[in-house]
Short mmCIF file of C-alpha atoms in Angstrom, two decimals:
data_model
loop_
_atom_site.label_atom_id
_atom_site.label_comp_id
_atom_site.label_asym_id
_atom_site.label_seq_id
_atom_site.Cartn_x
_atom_site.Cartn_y
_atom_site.Cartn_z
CA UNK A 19 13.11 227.09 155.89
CA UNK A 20 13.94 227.54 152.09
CA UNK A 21 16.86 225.94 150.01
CA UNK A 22 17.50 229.09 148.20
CA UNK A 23 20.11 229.65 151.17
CA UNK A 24 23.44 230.46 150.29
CA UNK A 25 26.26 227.99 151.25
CA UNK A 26 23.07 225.19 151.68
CA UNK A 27 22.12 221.82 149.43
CA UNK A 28 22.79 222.64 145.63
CA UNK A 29 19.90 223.39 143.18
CA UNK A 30 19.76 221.91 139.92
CA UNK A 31 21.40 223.53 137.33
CA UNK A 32 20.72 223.99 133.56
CA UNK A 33 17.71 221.76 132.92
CA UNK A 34 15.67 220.45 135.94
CA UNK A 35 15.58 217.46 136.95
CA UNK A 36 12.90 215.35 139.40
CA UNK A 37 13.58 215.51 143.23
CA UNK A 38 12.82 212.50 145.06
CA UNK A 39 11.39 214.67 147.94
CA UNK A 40 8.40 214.90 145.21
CA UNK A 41 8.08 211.10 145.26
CA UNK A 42 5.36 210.59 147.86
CA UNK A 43 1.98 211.77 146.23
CA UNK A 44 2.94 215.28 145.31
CA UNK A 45 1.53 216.99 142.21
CA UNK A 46 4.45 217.46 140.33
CA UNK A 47 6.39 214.03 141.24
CA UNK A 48 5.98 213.06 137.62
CA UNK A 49 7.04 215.14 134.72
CA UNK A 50 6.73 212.75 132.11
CA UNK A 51 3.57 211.62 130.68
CA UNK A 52 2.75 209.28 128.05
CA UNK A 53 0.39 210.63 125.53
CA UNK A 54 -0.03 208.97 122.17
CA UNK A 55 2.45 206.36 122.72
CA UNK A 56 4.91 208.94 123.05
CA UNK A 57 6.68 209.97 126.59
CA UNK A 58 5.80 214.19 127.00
CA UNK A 59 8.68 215.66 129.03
CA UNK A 60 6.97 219.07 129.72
CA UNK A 61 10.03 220.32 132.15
CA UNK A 62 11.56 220.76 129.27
CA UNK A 63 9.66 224.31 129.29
CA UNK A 64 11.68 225.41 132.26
CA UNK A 65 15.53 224.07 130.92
CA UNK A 66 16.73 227.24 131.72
CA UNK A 67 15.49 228.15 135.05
CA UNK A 68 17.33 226.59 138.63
CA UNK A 69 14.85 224.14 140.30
CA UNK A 70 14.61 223.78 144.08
CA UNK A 71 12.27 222.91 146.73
CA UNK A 72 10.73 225.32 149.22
CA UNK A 73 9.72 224.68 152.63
CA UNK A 74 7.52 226.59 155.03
CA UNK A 75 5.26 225.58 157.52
CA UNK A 76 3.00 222.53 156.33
CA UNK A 77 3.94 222.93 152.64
CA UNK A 78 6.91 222.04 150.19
CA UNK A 79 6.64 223.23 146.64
CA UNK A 80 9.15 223.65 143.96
CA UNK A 81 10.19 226.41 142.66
CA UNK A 82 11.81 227.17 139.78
CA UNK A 83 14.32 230.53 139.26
CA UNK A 84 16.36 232.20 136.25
CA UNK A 85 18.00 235.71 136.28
CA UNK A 86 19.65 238.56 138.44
CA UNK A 87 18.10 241.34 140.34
CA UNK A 88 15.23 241.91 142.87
CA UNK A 89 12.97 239.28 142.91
CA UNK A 90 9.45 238.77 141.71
CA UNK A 91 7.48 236.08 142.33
CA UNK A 92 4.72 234.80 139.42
CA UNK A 93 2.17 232.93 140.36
CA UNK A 94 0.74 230.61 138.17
CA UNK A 95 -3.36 230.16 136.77
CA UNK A 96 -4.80 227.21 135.72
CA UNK A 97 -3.56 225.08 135.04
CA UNK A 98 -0.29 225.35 136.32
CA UNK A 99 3.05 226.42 135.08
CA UNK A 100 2.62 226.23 131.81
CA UNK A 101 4.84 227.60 129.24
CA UNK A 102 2.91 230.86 128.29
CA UNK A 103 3.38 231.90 132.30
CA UNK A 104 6.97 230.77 131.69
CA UNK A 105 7.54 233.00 128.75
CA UNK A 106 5.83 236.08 130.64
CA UNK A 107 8.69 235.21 133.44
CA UNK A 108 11.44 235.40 130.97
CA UNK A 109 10.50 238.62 129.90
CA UNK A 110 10.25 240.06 133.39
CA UNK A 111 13.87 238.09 133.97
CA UNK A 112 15.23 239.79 130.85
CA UNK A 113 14.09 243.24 132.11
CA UNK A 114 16.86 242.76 134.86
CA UNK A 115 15.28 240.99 137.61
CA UNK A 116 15.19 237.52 139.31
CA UNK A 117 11.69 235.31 138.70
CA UNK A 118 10.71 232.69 141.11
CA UNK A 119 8.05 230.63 139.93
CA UNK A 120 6.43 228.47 142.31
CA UNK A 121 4.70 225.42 141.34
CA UNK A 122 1.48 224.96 143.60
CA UNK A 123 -0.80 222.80 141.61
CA UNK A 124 -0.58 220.89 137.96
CA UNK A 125 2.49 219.72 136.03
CA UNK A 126 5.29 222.23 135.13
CA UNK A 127 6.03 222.93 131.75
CA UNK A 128 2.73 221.28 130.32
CA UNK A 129 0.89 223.20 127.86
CA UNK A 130 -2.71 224.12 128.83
CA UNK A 131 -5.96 221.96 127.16
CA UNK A 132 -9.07 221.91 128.31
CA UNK A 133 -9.38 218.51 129.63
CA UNK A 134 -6.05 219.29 131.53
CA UNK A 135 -7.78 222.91 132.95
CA UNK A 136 -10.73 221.21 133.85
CA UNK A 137 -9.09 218.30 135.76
CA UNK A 138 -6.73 220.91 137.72
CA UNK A 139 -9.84 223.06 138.51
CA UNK A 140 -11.77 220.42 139.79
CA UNK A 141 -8.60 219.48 141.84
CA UNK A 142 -8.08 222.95 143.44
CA UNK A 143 -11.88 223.56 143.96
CA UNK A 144 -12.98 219.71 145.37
CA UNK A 145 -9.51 218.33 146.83
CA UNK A 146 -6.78 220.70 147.76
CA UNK A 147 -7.21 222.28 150.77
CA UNK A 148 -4.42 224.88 150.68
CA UNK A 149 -6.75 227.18 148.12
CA UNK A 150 -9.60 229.34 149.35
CA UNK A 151 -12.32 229.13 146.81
CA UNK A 152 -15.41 230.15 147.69
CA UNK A 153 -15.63 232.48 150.76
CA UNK A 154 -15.01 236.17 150.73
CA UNK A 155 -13.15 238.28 153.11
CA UNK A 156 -10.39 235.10 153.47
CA UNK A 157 -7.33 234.51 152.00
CA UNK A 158 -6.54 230.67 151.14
CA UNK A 159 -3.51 229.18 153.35
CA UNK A 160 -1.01 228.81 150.82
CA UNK A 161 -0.38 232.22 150.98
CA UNK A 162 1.66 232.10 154.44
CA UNK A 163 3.55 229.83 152.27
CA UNK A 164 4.14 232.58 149.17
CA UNK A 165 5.15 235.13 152.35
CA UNK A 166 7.66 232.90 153.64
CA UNK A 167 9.07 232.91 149.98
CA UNK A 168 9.21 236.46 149.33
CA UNK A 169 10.91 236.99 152.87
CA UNK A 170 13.51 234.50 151.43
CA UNK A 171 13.78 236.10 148.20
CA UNK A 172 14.39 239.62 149.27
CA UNK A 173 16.80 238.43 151.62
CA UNK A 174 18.83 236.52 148.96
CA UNK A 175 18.07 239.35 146.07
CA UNK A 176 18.21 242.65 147.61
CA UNK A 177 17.03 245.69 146.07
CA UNK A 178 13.96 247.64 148.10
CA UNK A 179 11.54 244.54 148.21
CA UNK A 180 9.75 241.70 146.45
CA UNK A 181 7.27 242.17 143.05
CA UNK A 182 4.63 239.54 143.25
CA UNK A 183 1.62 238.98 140.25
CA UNK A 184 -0.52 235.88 140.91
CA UNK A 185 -3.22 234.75 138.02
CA UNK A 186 -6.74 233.74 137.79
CA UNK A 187 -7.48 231.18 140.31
CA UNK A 188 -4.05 232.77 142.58
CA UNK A 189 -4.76 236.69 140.86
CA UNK A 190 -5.23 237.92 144.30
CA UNK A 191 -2.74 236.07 146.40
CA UNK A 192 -0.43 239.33 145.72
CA UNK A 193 -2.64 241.43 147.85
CA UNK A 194 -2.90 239.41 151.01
CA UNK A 195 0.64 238.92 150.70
CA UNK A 196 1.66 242.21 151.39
CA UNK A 197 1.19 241.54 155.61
CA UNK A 198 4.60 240.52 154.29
CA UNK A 199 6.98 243.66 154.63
CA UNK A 200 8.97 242.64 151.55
CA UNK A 201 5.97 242.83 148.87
CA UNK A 202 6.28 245.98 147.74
CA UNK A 203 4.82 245.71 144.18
CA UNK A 204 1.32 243.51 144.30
CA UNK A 205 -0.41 242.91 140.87
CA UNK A 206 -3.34 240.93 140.54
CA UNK A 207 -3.86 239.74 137.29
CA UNK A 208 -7.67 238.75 135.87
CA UNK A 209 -8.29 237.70 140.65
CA UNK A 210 -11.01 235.36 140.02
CA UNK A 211 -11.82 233.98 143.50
CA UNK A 212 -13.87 233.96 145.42
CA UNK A 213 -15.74 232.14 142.19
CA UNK A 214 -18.83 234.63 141.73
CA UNK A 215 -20.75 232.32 140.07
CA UNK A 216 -24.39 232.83 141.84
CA UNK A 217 -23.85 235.36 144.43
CA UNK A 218 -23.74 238.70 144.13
CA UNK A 219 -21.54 238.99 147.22
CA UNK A 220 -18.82 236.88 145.56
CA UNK A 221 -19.27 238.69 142.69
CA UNK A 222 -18.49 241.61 145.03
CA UNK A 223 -15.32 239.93 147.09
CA UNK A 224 -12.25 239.43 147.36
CA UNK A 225 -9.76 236.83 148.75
CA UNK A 226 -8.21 238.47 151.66
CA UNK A 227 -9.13 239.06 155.31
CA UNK A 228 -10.20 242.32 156.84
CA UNK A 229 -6.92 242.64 158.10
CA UNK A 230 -4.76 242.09 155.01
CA UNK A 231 -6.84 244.69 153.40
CA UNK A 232 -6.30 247.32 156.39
CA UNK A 233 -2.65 246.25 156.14
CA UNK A 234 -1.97 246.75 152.76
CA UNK A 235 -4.09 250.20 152.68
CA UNK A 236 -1.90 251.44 155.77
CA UNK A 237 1.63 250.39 153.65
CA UNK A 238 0.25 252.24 150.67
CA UNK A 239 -0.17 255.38 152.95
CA UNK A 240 2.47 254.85 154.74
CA UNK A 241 5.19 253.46 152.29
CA UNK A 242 3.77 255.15 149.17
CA UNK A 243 3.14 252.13 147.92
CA UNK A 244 0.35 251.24 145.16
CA UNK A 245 -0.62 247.65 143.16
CA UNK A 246 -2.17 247.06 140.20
CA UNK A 247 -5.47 245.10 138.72
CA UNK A 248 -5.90 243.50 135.07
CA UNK A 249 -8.99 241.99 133.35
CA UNK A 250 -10.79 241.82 130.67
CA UNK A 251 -14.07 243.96 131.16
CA UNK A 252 -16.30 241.13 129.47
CA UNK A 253 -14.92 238.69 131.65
CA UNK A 254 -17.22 236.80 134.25
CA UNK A 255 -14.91 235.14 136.27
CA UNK A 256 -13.66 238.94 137.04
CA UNK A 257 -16.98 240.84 137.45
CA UNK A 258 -17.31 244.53 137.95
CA UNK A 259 -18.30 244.18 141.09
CA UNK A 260 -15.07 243.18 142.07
CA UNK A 261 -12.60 245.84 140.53
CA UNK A 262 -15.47 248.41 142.47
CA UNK A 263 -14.49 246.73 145.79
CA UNK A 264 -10.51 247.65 144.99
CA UNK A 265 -11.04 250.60 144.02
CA UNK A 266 -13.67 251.70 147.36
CA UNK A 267 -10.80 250.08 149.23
CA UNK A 268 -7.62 250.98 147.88
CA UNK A 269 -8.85 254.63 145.88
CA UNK A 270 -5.59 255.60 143.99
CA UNK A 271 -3.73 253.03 145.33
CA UNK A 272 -5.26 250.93 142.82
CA UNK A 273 -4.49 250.85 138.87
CA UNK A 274 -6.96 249.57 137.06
CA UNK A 275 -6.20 248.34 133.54
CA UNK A 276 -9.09 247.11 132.28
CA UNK A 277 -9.54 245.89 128.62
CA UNK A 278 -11.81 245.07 125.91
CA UNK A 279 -12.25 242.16 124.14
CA UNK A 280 -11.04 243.34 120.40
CA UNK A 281 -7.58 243.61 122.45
CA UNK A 282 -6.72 240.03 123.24
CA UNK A 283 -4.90 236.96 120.82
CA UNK A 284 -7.03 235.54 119.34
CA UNK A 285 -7.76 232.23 120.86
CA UNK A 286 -10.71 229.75 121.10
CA UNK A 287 -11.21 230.84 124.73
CA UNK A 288 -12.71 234.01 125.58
CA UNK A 289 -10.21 236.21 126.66
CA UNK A 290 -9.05 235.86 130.21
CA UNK A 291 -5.25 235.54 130.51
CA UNK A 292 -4.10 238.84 130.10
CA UNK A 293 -0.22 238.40 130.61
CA UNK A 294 -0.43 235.26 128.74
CA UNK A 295 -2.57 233.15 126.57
CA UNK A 296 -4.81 236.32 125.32
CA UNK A 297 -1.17 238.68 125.14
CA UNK A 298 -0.92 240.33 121.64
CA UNK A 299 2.44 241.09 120.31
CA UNK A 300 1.73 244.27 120.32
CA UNK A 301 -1.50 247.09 121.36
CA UNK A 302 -3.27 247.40 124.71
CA UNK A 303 -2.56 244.21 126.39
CA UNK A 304 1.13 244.04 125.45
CA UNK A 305 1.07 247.49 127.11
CA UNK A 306 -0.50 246.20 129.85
CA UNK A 307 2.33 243.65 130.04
CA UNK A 308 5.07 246.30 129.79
CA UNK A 309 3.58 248.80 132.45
CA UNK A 310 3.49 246.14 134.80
CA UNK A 311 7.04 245.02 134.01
CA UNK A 312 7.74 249.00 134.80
CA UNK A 313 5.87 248.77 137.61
CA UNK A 314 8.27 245.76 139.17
CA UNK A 315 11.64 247.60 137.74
CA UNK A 316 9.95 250.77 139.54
CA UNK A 317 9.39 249.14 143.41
CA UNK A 318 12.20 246.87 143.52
CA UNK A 319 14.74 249.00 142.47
CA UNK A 320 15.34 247.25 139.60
CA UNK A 321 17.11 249.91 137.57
CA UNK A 322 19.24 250.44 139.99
CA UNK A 323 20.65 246.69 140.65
CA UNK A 324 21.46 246.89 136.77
CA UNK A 325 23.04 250.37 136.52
#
């Protein structure tokens, strides 16, 4: 049960503001932090999306949503939703379809640091048990939840089904989501779980079950369907290994855009983020970024909810 439903509970407009469903313990029940002496509001990121909570099956989230269209639904890294991921959705809003952004772990709108990564990793990896981090063949359980949302998007949004890019520590929630008829256009940017470190078959994995994988390879036949990969080619949370199992899997199906490391911002972390913090203004990754807004316009019909 969603609250994107027409006719149902109003959703904040214009800047969001704190639910008190988000009172009792969750993750983002408080937006404002003190740092410095000074009170950080860091929602202040996402003043012009529509904020709302989702339910389905043993999790509410929030979600936040801006534009008109299809729908596409990006998935935050580590983190959380910070405001790099937030400008990537704007752009992918601006190209003429509707971005959900769920919030599943960290506080919305803050800027990333590495204390802040560090303490969200250690969250996911030792706490939360929604998030599937070291076994592979398995898909973590929040993504029944992310299904549940597309099913609601695509019924709300139209066009011919649901984009979905997850990132980093969610980069291959897209794939396993696609037992989900609606997913039509799966991206996985820089999938970096199962974590690899010290195992070759990690190294080797990836986060869905057998059957998600047989699923999505019999839509691709059958729907002539395809999804795409991203990573930086020195990066070890992303080994080779990995992109070898897609593409043994998935042959053609799968678009690899792999890149080196002269091609990311410059930044004092080794490149990584490819739609975000290591995104150049322009060469090879902010091509990356605009084939994969293509690719979205492309499956969901896009172009045609605007013409």
């Amino acid at each position: 049960m969603g609250l994107f439903v027409h006719g149902g509970p109003p959703v904040t407009r214009g800047r969001p503001k704190s639910n008190p469903l988000l009172s009792f313990g969750h993750p983002e029940a408080r937006l404002a932090k003190t740092e410095g002496g000074m009170t950080m509001d860091y929602e202040a990121a996402l003043a012009d999306y529509d904020k709302s909570d989702f339910s389905s099956g043993a999790w509410t989230r929030p979600v936040y949503r801006r534009g008109s269209g299809p729908a596409v639904i990006i998935i935050h890294e580590i983190p959380g939703l910070h405001p790099v991921v937030v400008q990537f959705a704007d752009r992918v809003a601006a190209a003429g379809m509707t971005v959900f952004l769920p919030s599943l772990f960290g506080e919305p709108g803050r800027p990333v640091t590495t204390g802040y990564a560090i303490r969200a990793m250690v969250s996911a990896i030792c706490i939360r048990r929604e998030f599937n981090v070291w076994s592979a063949g398995k898909s973590s359980p929040i993504v029944d939840w992310l299904r549940a949302l597309a099913r609601q998007a695509h019924a709300e949004c139209g066009g011919r089904g649901v984009g979905a890019v997850g990132m980093c520590f969610t980069g291959g929630f897209a794939l396993a989501m696609m037992t989900e008829p609606a997913v039509v256009a799966p991206v996985l940017s820089q999938p970096s779980m199962p974590m690899a470190a010290g195992s070759k078959k990690r190294a080797a994995g990836i986060d869905a079950s057998a059957a998600e994988i047989a699923c999505a390879r019999r839509r691709f036949e059958d729907e002539d369907l395809s999804m795409i990969g991203l990573r930086f080619k020195s990066d070890v949370l992303v080994p080779d290994a990995r992109f070898e199992t897609y593409r043994r899997e998935f042959c053609d199906r799968f678009e690899a855009i792999e890149l080196e490391d002269a091609d990311a911002a410059p930044s004092p972390r080794a490149p990584h983020s490819v739609l975000t913090l290591h995104l150049s203004e322009d060469g090879p990754t902010k091509a990356a970024e605009q084939r994969v807004i293509a690719f979205f316009k492309e499956r969901t019909a896009a172009k045609v909810a605007q013409d």
